[in-house]
mmCIF file of C-alpha atoms in Angstrom:
data_model
loop_
_atom_site.group_PDB
_atom_site.id
_atom_site.type_symbol
_atom_site.label_atom_id
_atom_site.label_comp_id
_atom_site.label_asym_id
_atom_site.label_seq_id
_atom_site.Cartn_x
_atom_site.Cartn_y
_atom_site.Cartn_z
ATOM 1 C CA UNK S 1 21.006 4.788 -2.465
ATOM 2 C CA UNK S 2 18.871 7.274 -4.726
ATOM 3 C CA UNK S 3 17.419 9.098 -1.847
ATOM 4 C CA UNK S 4 18.206 10.633 2.033
ATOM 5 C CA UNK S 5 19.158 7.674 4.068
ATOM 6 C CA UNK S 6 15.792 7.727 6.076
ATOM 7 C CA UNK S 7 13.569 7.988 3.081
ATOM 8 C CA UNK S 8 15.386 5.623 1.397
ATOM 9 C CA UNK S 9 14.301 2.927 4.532
ATOM 10 C CA UNK S 10 10.664 4.305 4.130
ATOM 11 C CA UNK S 11 10.911 3.413 0.474
ATOM 12 C CA UNK S 12 12.271 -0.175 1.841
ATOM 13 C CA UNK S 13 10.095 -0.722 4.693
ATOM 14 C CA UNK S 14 6.749 -0.037 2.575
ATOM 15 C CA UNK S 15 7.837 -2.643 0.938
ATOM 16 C CA UNK S 16 6.923 -5.316 3.688
ATOM 17 C CA UNK S 17 2.812 -4.273 1.840
ATOM 18 C CA UNK S 18 1.488 -7.298 0.109
ATOM 19 C CA UNK S 19 1.707 -5.819 -3.725
ATOM 20 C CA UNK S 20 4.100 -2.908 -3.306
ATOM 21 C CA UNK S 21 6.896 -2.692 -4.938
ATOM 22 C CA UNK S 22 9.408 -0.214 -5.405
ATOM 23 C CA UNK S 23 7.073 1.860 -7.499
ATOM 24 C CA UNK S 24 4.859 2.611 -5.656
ATOM 25 C CA UNK S 25 6.262 2.566 -1.837
ATOM 26 C CA UNK S 26 7.918 5.754 -3.469
ATOM 27 C CA UNK S 27 4.873 6.986 -4.462
ATOM 28 C CA UNK S 28 3.500 6.660 -1.201
ATOM 29 C CA UNK S 29 6.761 8.101 0.768
ATOM 30 C CA UNK S 30 6.126 11.273 -1.857
ATOM 31 C CA UNK S 31 2.492 11.608 -1.240
ATOM 32 C CA UNK S 32 2.758 10.970 2.462
ATOM 33 C CA UNK S 33 5.715 13.786 2.806
ATOM 34 C CA UNK S 34 3.821 16.141 0.732
ATOM 35 C CA UNK S 35 0.889 16.480 1.425
ATOM 36 C CA UNK S 36 -0.617 13.795 4.241
ATOM 37 C CA UNK S 37 1.936 14.154 6.934
ATOM 38 C CA UNK S 38 -0.417 14.283 9.788
ATOM 39 C CA UNK S 39 -2.748 11.252 8.789
ATOM 40 C CA UNK S 40 0.525 9.370 8.012
ATOM 41 C CA UNK S 41 1.696 10.173 11.704
ATOM 42 C CA UNK S 42 -1.788 8.896 12.712
ATOM 43 C CA UNK S 43 -1.372 5.780 10.335
ATOM 44 C CA UNK S 44 2.158 4.995 12.305
ATOM 45 C CA UNK S 45 0.646 5.197 15.677
ATOM 46 C CA UNK S 46 -2.791 3.000 14.925
ATOM 47 C CA UNK S 47 0.007 0.788 13.089
ATOM 48 C CA UNK S 48 2.050 0.594 16.145
ATOM 49 C CA UNK S 49 -0.448 0.002 18.606
ATOM 50 C CA UNK S 50 -2.774 -2.865 16.097
ATOM 51 C CA UNK S 51 0.805 -4.623 16.063
ATOM 52 C CA UNK S 52 1.396 -4.515 19.911
ATOM 53 C CA UNK S 53 -2.425 -4.656 20.957
ATOM 54 C CA UNK S 54 -4.209 -7.033 18.873
ATOM 55 C CA UNK S 55 -4.323 -10.916 19.537
ATOM 56 C CA UNK S 56 -6.817 -13.685 18.750
ATOM 57 C CA UNK S 57 -9.895 -14.021 20.575
ATOM 58 C CA UNK S 58 -9.613 -16.832 23.430
ATOM 59 C CA UNK S 59 -12.696 -18.754 22.268
ATOM 60 C CA UNK S 60 -13.068 -18.050 18.092
ATOM 61 C CA UNK S 61 -9.101 -17.336 17.277
ATOM 62 C CA UNK S 62 -10.561 -14.122 15.323
ATOM 63 C CA UNK S 63 -8.485 -11.005 15.675
ATOM 64 C CA UNK S 64 -9.253 -8.469 18.629
ATOM 65 C CA UNK S 65 -7.607 -6.370 21.005
ATOM 66 C CA UNK S 66 -9.772 -7.692 23.805
ATOM 67 C CA UNK S 67 -9.967 -11.662 25.519
ATOM 68 C CA UNK S 68 -13.220 -12.345 23.639
ATOM 69 C CA UNK S 69 -14.389 -10.818 20.243
ATOM 70 C CA UNK S 70 -17.672 -8.768 20.135
ATOM 71 C CA UNK S 71 -19.431 -11.989 18.848
ATOM 72 C CA UNK S 72 -18.012 -14.868 21.378
ATOM 73 C CA UNK S 73 -18.531 -11.845 24.156
ATOM 74 C CA UNK S 74 -22.493 -11.318 23.535
ATOM 75 C CA UNK S 75 -24.724 -14.042 25.169
ATOM 76 C CA UNK S 76 -27.258 -14.364 22.613
ATOM 77 C CA UNK S 77 -25.032 -15.827 20.090
ATOM 78 C CA UNK S 78 -24.913 -19.018 22.495
ATOM 79 C CA UNK S 79 -28.368 -19.302 22.230
ATOM 80 C CA UNK S 80 -28.301 -20.563 18.819
ATOM 81 C CA UNK S 81 -26.263 -23.729 19.708
ATOM 82 C CA UNK S 82 -24.501 -23.151 16.048
ATOM 83 C CA UNK S 83 -20.955 -22.884 15.429
ATOM 84 C CA UNK S 84 -19.720 -21.917 11.684
ATOM 85 C CA UNK S 85 -16.284 -22.603 10.755
ATOM 86 C CA UNK S 86 -14.524 -20.353 8.631
ATOM 87 C CA UNK S 87 -10.935 -19.749 7.588
ATOM 88 C CA UNK S 88 -10.493 -16.266 8.083
ATOM 89 C CA UNK S 89 -11.823 -13.403 9.807
ATOM 90 C CA UNK S 90 -12.828 -11.487 6.525
ATOM 91 C CA UNK S 91 -15.421 -14.909 6.009
ATOM 92 C CA UNK S 92 -16.640 -14.086 8.897
ATOM 93 C CA UNK S 93 -17.494 -10.346 7.913
ATOM 94 C CA UNK S 94 -18.972 -11.765 4.792
ATOM 95 C CA UNK S 95 -21.521 -14.478 6.253
ATOM 96 C CA UNK S 96 -22.194 -11.690 8.815
ATOM 97 C CA UNK S 97 -23.181 -9.004 5.976
ATOM 98 C CA UNK S 98 -25.865 -11.801 5.167
ATOM 99 C CA UNK S 99 -27.318 -11.226 8.264
ATOM 100 C CA UNK S 100 -28.686 -14.864 7.978
ATOM 101 C CA UNK S 101 -26.574 -16.232 10.839
ATOM 102 C CA UNK S 102 -26.645 -15.711 14.144
ATOM 103 C CA UNK S 103 -24.717 -18.460 15.751
ATOM 104 C CA UNK S 104 -20.991 -18.540 17.165
ATOM 105 C CA UNK S 105 -18.107 -18.651 14.836
ATOM 106 C CA UNK S 106 -14.517 -20.950 14.726
ATOM 107 C CA UNK S 107 -11.957 -19.082 12.965
ATOM 108 C CA UNK S 108 -8.836 -21.521 11.932
ATOM 109 C CA UNK S 109 -6.845 -18.264 10.871
ATOM 110 C CA UNK S 110 -5.834 -20.833 7.689
ATOM 111 C CA UNK S 111 -6.389 -24.341 6.197
ATOM 112 C CA UNK S 112 -4.486 -27.714 6.971
ATOM 113 C CA UNK S 113 -1.552 -27.479 4.712
ATOM 114 C CA UNK S 114 1.184 -29.925 5.759
ATOM 115 C CA UNK S 115 4.000 -29.063 3.429
ATOM 116 C CA UNK S 116 4.199 -25.690 5.094
ATOM 117 C CA UNK S 117 3.556 -27.306 8.484
ATOM 118 C CA UNK S 118 0.501 -26.128 9.392
ATOM 119 C CA UNK S 119 -1.477 -28.880 10.881
ATOM 120 C CA UNK S 120 -4.358 -29.020 12.950
ATOM 121 C CA UNK S 121 -1.867 -27.378 15.955
ATOM 122 C CA UNK S 122 -1.331 -24.503 14.228
ATOM 123 C CA UNK S 123 -5.376 -23.999 13.173
ATOM 124 C CA UNK S 124 -6.142 -24.654 17.401
ATOM 125 C CA UNK S 125 -8.242 -27.855 16.387
ATOM 126 C CA UNK S 126 -7.127 -28.615 20.233
ATOM 127 C CA UNK S 127 -9.305 -25.758 21.377
ATOM 128 C CA UNK S 128 -12.510 -26.576 19.020
ATOM 129 C CA UNK S 129 -12.298 -30.341 19.864
ATOM 130 C CA UNK S 130 -12.736 -29.155 23.373
ATOM 131 C CA UNK S 131 -15.188 -26.433 22.771
ATOM 132 C CA UNK S 132 -17.262 -29.523 21.002
ATOM 133 C CA UNK S 133 -16.936 -31.719 23.797
ATOM 134 C CA UNK S 134 -17.927 -28.972 26.577
ATOM 135 C CA UNK S 135 -20.052 -26.800 24.993
ATOM 136 C CA UNK S 136 -24.001 -28.565 23.851
ATOM 137 C CA UNK S 137 -23.937 -27.707 20.264
ATOM 138 C CA UNK S 138 -26.560 -28.944 17.565
ATOM 139 C CA UNK S 139 -24.919 -27.952 14.789
ATOM 140 C CA UNK S 140 -21.360 -27.818 13.065
ATOM 141 C CA UNK S 141 -21.387 -25.441 9.821
ATOM 142 C CA UNK S 142 -18.223 -25.974 7.848
ATOM 143 C CA UNK S 143 -17.569 -22.686 5.541
ATOM 144 C CA UNK S 144 -13.797 -23.492 4.741
ATOM 145 C CA UNK S 145 -12.852 -22.319 1.117
ATOM 146 C CA UNK S 146 -14.055 -24.988 -1.636
ATOM 147 C CA UNK S 147 -10.030 -25.660 -2.343
ATOM 148 C CA UNK S 148 -8.646 -28.779 -1.830
ATOM 149 C CA UNK S 149 -7.077 -27.617 1.319
ATOM 150 C CA UNK S 150 -10.128 -26.250 2.306
ATOM 151 C CA UNK S 151 -12.181 -29.166 1.792
ATOM 152 C CA UNK S 152 -9.415 -31.565 3.170
ATOM 153 C CA UNK S 153 -9.685 -29.150 6.609
ATOM 154 C CA UNK S 154 -13.722 -29.484 6.687
ATOM 155 C CA UNK S 155 -13.544 -33.139 6.152
ATOM 156 C CA UNK S 156 -10.739 -33.230 9.367
ATOM 157 C CA UNK S 157 -13.197 -31.557 11.463
ATOM 158 C CA UNK S 158 -16.361 -33.124 10.784
ATOM 159 C CA UNK S 159 -14.692 -36.082 12.130
ATOM 160 C CA UNK S 160 -13.921 -34.320 15.283
ATOM 161 C CA UNK S 161 -17.436 -33.048 15.295
ATOM 162 C CA UNK S 162 -18.818 -36.626 14.819
ATOM 163 C CA UNK S 163 -16.938 -37.824 17.452
ATOM 164 C CA UNK S 164 -18.671 -34.900 20.095
ATOM 165 C CA UNK S 165 -21.954 -36.204 18.472
ATOM 166 C CA UNK S 166 -22.870 -32.925 16.470
ATOM 167 C CA UNK S 167 -24.604 -32.934 13.319
ATOM 168 C CA UNK S 168 -22.179 -31.419 10.827
ATOM 169 C CA UNK S 169 -23.159 -29.570 7.585
ATOM 170 C CA UNK S 170 -21.470 -27.942 4.829
ATOM 171 C CA UNK S 171 -22.338 -24.859 3.072
ATOM 172 C CA UNK S 172 -23.655 -25.213 -0.233
ATOM 173 C CA UNK S 173 -21.439 -24.872 -3.513
ATOM 174 C CA UNK S 174 -22.910 -24.106 -7.123
ATOM 175 C CA UNK S 175 -23.881 -21.665 -9.725
ATOM 176 C CA UNK S 176 -23.331 -18.166 -7.660
ATOM 177 C CA UNK S 177 -26.501 -16.493 -7.938
ATOM 178 C CA UNK S 178 -26.767 -14.183 -10.796
ATOM 179 C CA UNK S 179 -24.162 -16.079 -13.109
ATOM 180 C CA UNK S 180 -24.778 -17.933 -16.359
ATOM 181 C CA UNK S 181 -24.234 -21.159 -16.600
ATOM 182 C CA UNK S 182 -22.007 -21.095 -19.878
ATOM 183 C CA UNK S 183 -19.503 -19.114 -18.014
ATOM 184 C CA UNK S 184 -19.339 -21.228 -14.773
ATOM 185 C CA UNK S 185 -15.993 -23.540 -14.861
ATOM 186 C CA UNK S 186 -16.698 -27.428 -14.799
ATOM 187 C CA UNK S 187 -15.757 -28.153 -11.444
ATOM 188 C CA UNK S 188 -18.219 -25.936 -9.632
ATOM 189 C CA UNK S 189 -21.087 -27.094 -12.204
ATOM 190 C CA UNK S 190 -20.076 -30.866 -11.039
ATOM 191 C CA UNK S 191 -20.672 -29.365 -7.367
ATOM 192 C CA UNK S 192 -23.848 -27.709 -8.223
ATOM 193 C CA UNK S 193 -25.333 -31.534 -10.524
ATOM 194 C CA UNK S 194 -24.172 -33.636 -7.375
ATOM 195 C CA UNK S 195 -25.834 -31.482 -4.507
ATOM 196 C CA UNK S 196 -28.941 -30.840 -6.564
ATOM 197 C CA UNK S 197 -32.367 -30.436 -4.199
ATOM 198 C CA UNK S 198 -35.765 -31.600 -4.962
ATOM 199 C CA UNK S 199 -38.027 -28.813 -5.856
ATOM 200 C CA UNK S 200 -40.598 -28.444 -2.990
ATOM 201 C CA UNK M 1 -18.335 -1.560 12.063
ATOM 202 C CA UNK M 2 -17.000 -5.531 10.175
ATOM 203 C CA UNK M 3 -14.158 -6.149 12.762
ATOM 204 C CA UNK M 4 -12.847 -4.819 16.423
ATOM 205 C CA UNK M 5 -12.324 -1.015 16.653
ATOM 206 C CA UNK M 6 -9.162 -1.001 16.258
ATOM 207 C CA UNK M 7 -8.771 -3.311 13.452
ATOM 208 C CA UNK M 8 -10.923 -1.506 11.696
ATOM 209 C CA UNK M 9 -9.334 2.206 12.540
ATOM 210 C CA UNK M 10 -5.689 0.223 10.905
ATOM 211 C CA UNK M 11 -7.757 -0.596 7.967
ATOM 212 C CA UNK M 12 -9.319 2.874 7.634
ATOM 213 C CA UNK M 13 -5.698 4.246 8.232
ATOM 214 C CA UNK M 14 -4.005 2.215 5.758
ATOM 215 C CA UNK M 15 -6.174 3.915 3.424
ATOM 216 C CA UNK M 16 -4.544 7.042 3.272
ATOM 217 C CA UNK M 17 -1.840 5.568 1.172
ATOM 218 C CA UNK M 18 -2.347 5.799 -2.697
ATOM 219 C CA UNK M 19 -3.976 3.426 -4.504
ATOM 220 C CA UNK M 20 -4.908 1.604 -1.337
ATOM 221 C CA UNK M 21 -8.874 0.885 -0.754
ATOM 222 C CA UNK M 22 -10.405 -1.099 1.776
ATOM 223 C CA UNK M 23 -9.953 -4.384 0.261
ATOM 224 C CA UNK M 24 -6.326 -4.035 0.193
ATOM 225 C CA UNK M 25 -5.756 -2.121 3.321
ATOM 226 C CA UNK M 26 -7.654 -5.205 5.003
ATOM 227 C CA UNK M 27 -5.289 -7.421 2.930
ATOM 228 C CA UNK M 28 -2.522 -5.515 4.115
ATOM 229 C CA UNK M 29 -3.753 -5.587 7.584
ATOM 230 C CA UNK M 30 -4.246 -9.074 7.636
ATOM 231 C CA UNK M 31 -0.979 -10.290 6.147
ATOM 232 C CA UNK M 32 0.838 -7.508 8.938
ATOM 233 C CA UNK M 33 -1.059 -9.589 12.019
ATOM 234 C CA UNK M 34 -0.631 -12.717 10.520
ATOM 235 C CA UNK M 35 2.876 -12.682 9.355
ATOM 236 C CA UNK M 36 4.784 -9.508 9.548
ATOM 237 C CA UNK M 37 4.605 -8.151 12.558
ATOM 238 C CA UNK M 38 8.258 -7.334 13.454
ATOM 239 C CA UNK M 39 8.170 -5.871 10.014
ATOM 240 C CA UNK M 40 5.017 -4.227 10.694
ATOM 241 C CA UNK M 41 6.454 -2.458 13.665
ATOM 242 C CA UNK M 42 9.552 -1.440 12.158
ATOM 243 C CA UNK M 43 7.494 0.247 9.160
ATOM 244 C CA UNK M 44 5.601 2.096 12.110
ATOM 245 C CA UNK M 45 8.884 3.559 13.442
ATOM 246 C CA UNK M 46 10.312 4.481 10.791
ATOM 247 C CA UNK M 47 7.221 6.359 8.858
ATOM 248 C CA UNK M 48 7.104 7.834 12.029
ATOM 249 C CA UNK M 49 10.364 9.347 11.846
ATOM 250 C CA UNK M 50 10.558 10.088 8.495
ATOM 251 C CA UNK M 51 7.071 11.923 8.572
ATOM 252 C CA UNK M 52 9.008 14.118 11.433
ATOM 253 C CA UNK M 53 12.380 14.663 10.401
ATOM 254 C CA UNK M 54 12.512 14.888 6.778
ATOM 255 C CA UNK M 55 12.240 18.438 5.552
ATOM 256 C CA UNK M 56 13.289 20.178 2.225
ATOM 257 C CA UNK M 57 16.935 20.858 1.362
ATOM 258 C CA UNK M 58 17.636 24.718 1.660
ATOM 259 C CA UNK M 59 19.069 24.613 -1.409
ATOM 260 C CA UNK M 60 17.942 22.989 -4.220
ATOM 261 C CA UNK M 61 14.265 22.057 -2.040
ATOM 262 C CA UNK M 62 14.630 18.223 -2.055
ATOM 263 C CA UNK M 63 13.872 15.709 0.684
ATOM 264 C CA UNK M 64 16.370 15.436 3.096
ATOM 265 C CA UNK M 65 16.481 15.024 6.779
ATOM 266 C CA UNK M 66 19.626 16.918 6.645
ATOM 267 C CA UNK M 67 20.036 20.786 6.310
ATOM 268 C CA UNK M 68 21.337 20.059 2.879
ATOM 269 C CA UNK M 69 20.839 17.181 0.564
ATOM 270 C CA UNK M 70 23.953 14.977 -0.673
ATOM 271 C CA UNK M 71 24.497 16.269 -3.823
ATOM 272 C CA UNK M 72 23.804 20.338 -2.801
ATOM 273 C CA UNK M 73 26.654 19.605 0.437
ATOM 274 C CA UNK M 74 29.384 17.799 -2.100
ATOM 275 C CA UNK M 75 31.447 20.715 -3.027
ATOM 276 C CA UNK M 76 32.272 18.665 -6.415
ATOM 277 C CA UNK M 77 28.750 19.243 -7.559
ATOM 278 C CA UNK M 78 29.230 23.192 -7.529
ATOM 279 C CA UNK M 79 32.404 23.269 -9.604
ATOM 280 C CA UNK M 80 30.472 22.524 -12.775
ATOM 281 C CA UNK M 81 28.451 25.953 -12.889
ATOM 282 C CA UNK M 82 25.749 23.860 -14.024
ATOM 283 C CA UNK M 83 21.845 24.050 -12.114
ATOM 284 C CA UNK M 84 19.198 21.485 -13.470
ATOM 285 C CA UNK M 85 15.388 22.332 -12.676
ATOM 286 C CA UNK M 86 13.227 19.289 -12.095
ATOM 287 C CA UNK M 87 9.993 19.033 -10.652
ATOM 288 C CA UNK M 88 10.387 16.127 -7.969
ATOM 289 C CA UNK M 89 13.145 14.391 -6.451
ATOM 290 C CA UNK M 90 12.232 11.094 -8.507
ATOM 291 C CA UNK M 91 13.714 13.170 -11.106
ATOM 292 C CA UNK M 92 16.745 13.683 -9.321
ATOM 293 C CA UNK M 93 16.980 10.151 -9.056
ATOM 294 C CA UNK M 94 16.524 9.610 -12.904
ATOM 295 C CA UNK M 95 18.614 12.083 -14.271
ATOM 296 C CA UNK M 96 21.282 10.622 -11.556
ATOM 297 C CA UNK M 97 20.847 7.142 -12.696
ATOM 298 C CA UNK M 98 22.060 8.328 -16.081
ATOM 299 C CA UNK M 99 25.481 9.413 -14.992
ATOM 300 C CA UNK M 100 26.083 11.871 -17.582
ATOM 301 C CA UNK M 101 25.340 15.063 -15.380
ATOM 302 C CA UNK M 102 27.340 16.238 -12.118
ATOM 303 C CA UNK M 103 26.153 19.437 -11.624
ATOM 304 C CA UNK M 104 23.411 20.687 -9.070
ATOM 305 C CA UNK M 105 19.549 20.521 -9.190
ATOM 306 C CA UNK M 106 16.752 22.757 -8.210
ATOM 307 C CA UNK M 107 13.564 21.002 -7.008
ATOM 308 C CA UNK M 108 10.421 22.814 -7.584
ATOM 309 C CA UNK M 109 8.178 20.068 -5.715
ATOM 310 C CA UNK M 110 5.646 20.502 -8.695
ATOM 311 C CA UNK M 111 4.940 23.249 -11.221
ATOM 312 C CA UNK M 112 2.558 26.203 -11.779
ATOM 313 C CA UNK M 113 -1.268 25.561 -11.244
ATOM 314 C CA UNK M 114 -2.821 28.938 -10.914
ATOM 315 C CA UNK M 115 -6.173 27.030 -10.579
ATOM 316 C CA UNK M 116 -4.969 24.746 -7.641
ATOM 317 C CA UNK M 117 -3.194 27.540 -6.100
ATOM 318 C CA UNK M 118 0.739 26.804 -6.743
ATOM 319 C CA UNK M 119 2.145 30.041 -8.268
ATOM 320 C CA UNK M 120 6.113 31.180 -7.856
ATOM 321 C CA UNK M 121 6.194 31.159 -4.233
ATOM 322 C CA UNK M 122 5.487 27.604 -3.568
ATOM 323 C CA UNK M 123 7.752 26.444 -5.968
ATOM 324 C CA UNK M 124 10.308 28.587 -4.390
ATOM 325 C CA UNK M 125 11.015 30.535 -7.403
ATOM 326 C CA UNK M 126 12.175 33.604 -4.891
ATOM 327 C CA UNK M 127 15.160 31.159 -3.868
ATOM 328 C CA UNK M 128 15.994 30.415 -7.232
ATOM 329 C CA UNK M 129 16.431 33.649 -8.249
ATOM 330 C CA UNK M 130 18.156 34.690 -5.841
ATOM 331 C CA UNK M 131 20.608 31.986 -6.274
ATOM 332 C CA UNK M 132 20.766 32.623 -9.992
ATOM 333 C CA UNK M 133 21.971 35.957 -8.960
ATOM 334 C CA UNK M 134 24.562 35.211 -6.139
ATOM 335 C CA UNK M 135 25.943 32.077 -7.584
ATOM 336 C CA UNK M 136 27.589 32.114 -11.053
ATOM 337 C CA UNK M 137 26.146 29.341 -13.182
ATOM 338 C CA UNK M 138 26.919 29.014 -16.899
ATOM 339 C CA UNK M 139 23.855 27.334 -17.803
ATOM 340 C CA UNK M 140 20.198 26.664 -16.629
ATOM 341 C CA UNK M 141 18.869 23.382 -17.765
ATOM 342 C CA UNK M 142 15.150 22.783 -17.837
ATOM 343 C CA UNK M 143 14.207 19.120 -17.199
ATOM 344 C CA UNK M 144 10.486 19.784 -15.864
ATOM 345 C CA UNK M 145 8.038 17.651 -17.734
ATOM 346 C CA UNK M 146 6.861 17.928 -21.366
ATOM 347 C CA UNK M 147 2.997 18.893 -20.201
ATOM 348 C CA UNK M 148 1.381 22.025 -20.591
ATOM 349 C CA UNK M 149 1.824 23.116 -17.131
ATOM 350 C CA UNK M 150 5.581 21.789 -17.211
ATOM 351 C CA UNK M 151 6.189 23.851 -20.362
ATOM 352 C CA UNK M 152 5.064 27.011 -18.473
ATOM 353 C CA UNK M 153 6.541 26.614 -15.749
ATOM 354 C CA UNK M 154 10.183 26.072 -17.572
ATOM 355 C CA UNK M 155 8.886 28.951 -19.767
ATOM 356 C CA UNK M 156 8.548 31.273 -16.539
ATOM 357 C CA UNK M 157 11.785 30.042 -14.929
ATOM 358 C CA UNK M 158 13.481 30.659 -18.661
ATOM 359 C CA UNK M 159 12.742 34.180 -17.838
ATOM 360 C CA UNK M 160 13.928 34.424 -14.569
ATOM 361 C CA UNK M 161 17.411 32.786 -15.579
ATOM 362 C CA UNK M 162 18.016 35.005 -18.985
ATOM 363 C CA UNK M 163 17.545 38.056 -16.404
ATOM 364 C CA UNK M 164 20.046 36.689 -14.310
ATOM 365 C CA UNK M 165 22.462 36.819 -17.673
ATOM 366 C CA UNK M 166 22.660 32.871 -17.165
ATOM 367 C CA UNK M 167 22.610 30.796 -20.816
ATOM 368 C CA UNK M 168 19.193 28.507 -20.445
ATOM 369 C CA UNK M 169 18.614 25.051 -22.160
ATOM 370 C CA UNK M 170 15.778 22.835 -22.665
ATOM 371 C CA UNK M 171 15.998 18.854 -22.430
ATOM 372 C CA UNK M 172 15.379 17.558 -25.643
ATOM 373 C CA UNK M 173 11.623 15.847 -26.461
ATOM 374 C CA UNK M 174 11.314 13.412 -29.179
ATOM 375 C CA UNK M 175 11.200 10.043 -30.235
ATOM 376 C CA UNK M 176 11.880 7.437 -27.163
ATOM 377 C CA UNK M 177 15.738 5.523 -28.140
ATOM 378 C CA UNK M 178 14.215 1.809 -28.802
ATOM 379 C CA UNK M 179 10.651 3.277 -30.037
ATOM 380 C CA UNK M 180 9.094 2.543 -33.225
ATOM 381 C CA UNK M 181 7.623 5.853 -35.014
ATOM 382 C CA UNK M 182 4.265 4.556 -35.837
ATOM 383 C CA UNK M 183 3.886 3.951 -32.045
ATOM 384 C CA UNK M 184 4.576 7.283 -30.776
ATOM 385 C CA UNK M 185 1.993 9.899 -30.455
ATOM 386 C CA UNK M 186 1.515 12.708 -33.014
ATOM 387 C CA UNK M 187 2.611 15.373 -30.372
ATOM 388 C CA UNK M 188 5.979 14.183 -29.442
ATOM 389 C CA UNK M 189 6.459 13.070 -33.137
ATOM 390 C CA UNK M 190 5.730 17.090 -33.868
ATOM 391 C CA UNK M 191 8.416 17.869 -30.781
ATOM 392 C CA UNK M 192 10.773 15.089 -33.032
ATOM 393 C CA UNK M 193 10.541 17.057 -36.015
ATOM 394 C CA UNK M 194 10.995 20.644 -35.036
ATOM 395 C CA UNK M 195 13.465 19.192 -32.675
ATOM 396 C CA UNK M 196 15.574 18.076 -35.912
ATOM 397 C CA UNK M 197 19.514 18.698 -36.275
ATOM 398 C CA UNK M 198 21.884 18.432 -38.735
ATOM 399 C CA UNK M 199 23.715 15.072 -38.630
ATOM 400 C CA UNK M 200 27.558 15.548 -37.948
#
């Protein structure tokens, strides 16, 4: 025990945060105690509330404290008849920032990973399947990460979509815009070559 | 707004923690929501309690939820008649780990910094002065940081101690043990030369 029992406990519990070890936890505890008590109290209250109230959207599984997230609750979003499949809520935010997509999303909250016990059920693929059957989509856009697991998950979902008679597309993978060819890794470059398109 | 209002608020409030920007706050929020809800709840409760209950030891000013910290409450610590002055509770922990000191401490919770409005009152030097006058110390050990502000603070406290008729010492500054001379900065090396002692 280095400090008073309560301070030691605070430093220990702060280490639940990713990337926070004993040293940074100590620095955080001291900063809060010395200078940020009111904001620290607010953090404690928001954390308590968020962890109690935030669940998953019943349609797309993203994080929300309501029954439906804002996108699923917006009837304009349904008109497009497009469904974009992503791995995490952060991916939704990234695609929204492009302002190029106005359909709906389905958030897997992960990817297929049998070794970690994450199968189709854990990703809500039964819910996805019934949505694909009951709602009339024109296109399913697969935007899972370009990793082995992400690709496997995309492949699995492509089959579900085809069974439901929906067109399936995958977002393009290739050389990032502004990137230099000689700095791009081989796999990306292979994807980029294989995915070449005729110039119009 | 990128996420639901409550999730956005959580991500914003997490940024009160030092070294946490928008990206890491988002990662923290997701990790807590996905995998660590019970421990996150515990963190919220401990944070709330710590920020409410932890105050300062009435004798040495370190952080504690009791009236006196463990060291000040220990009568054996008073027998040594030594008082070690440090800038922060972390310094107390560092010195305690050497197991070479068994006197008491006085924690300034900072250093003199007139430009930031931190004067003798803010460091509790009135309390220190009255303790030096009323308690019979043999030695005051100045262990403030070897910075300009730390040295100025040490100089100021040395005067207080001399007025109270107590011997004053300063911890040695020099080449760290295990360090290599050619890698040590010039100021440290000057201190090290000026502080040389006859070999016994």
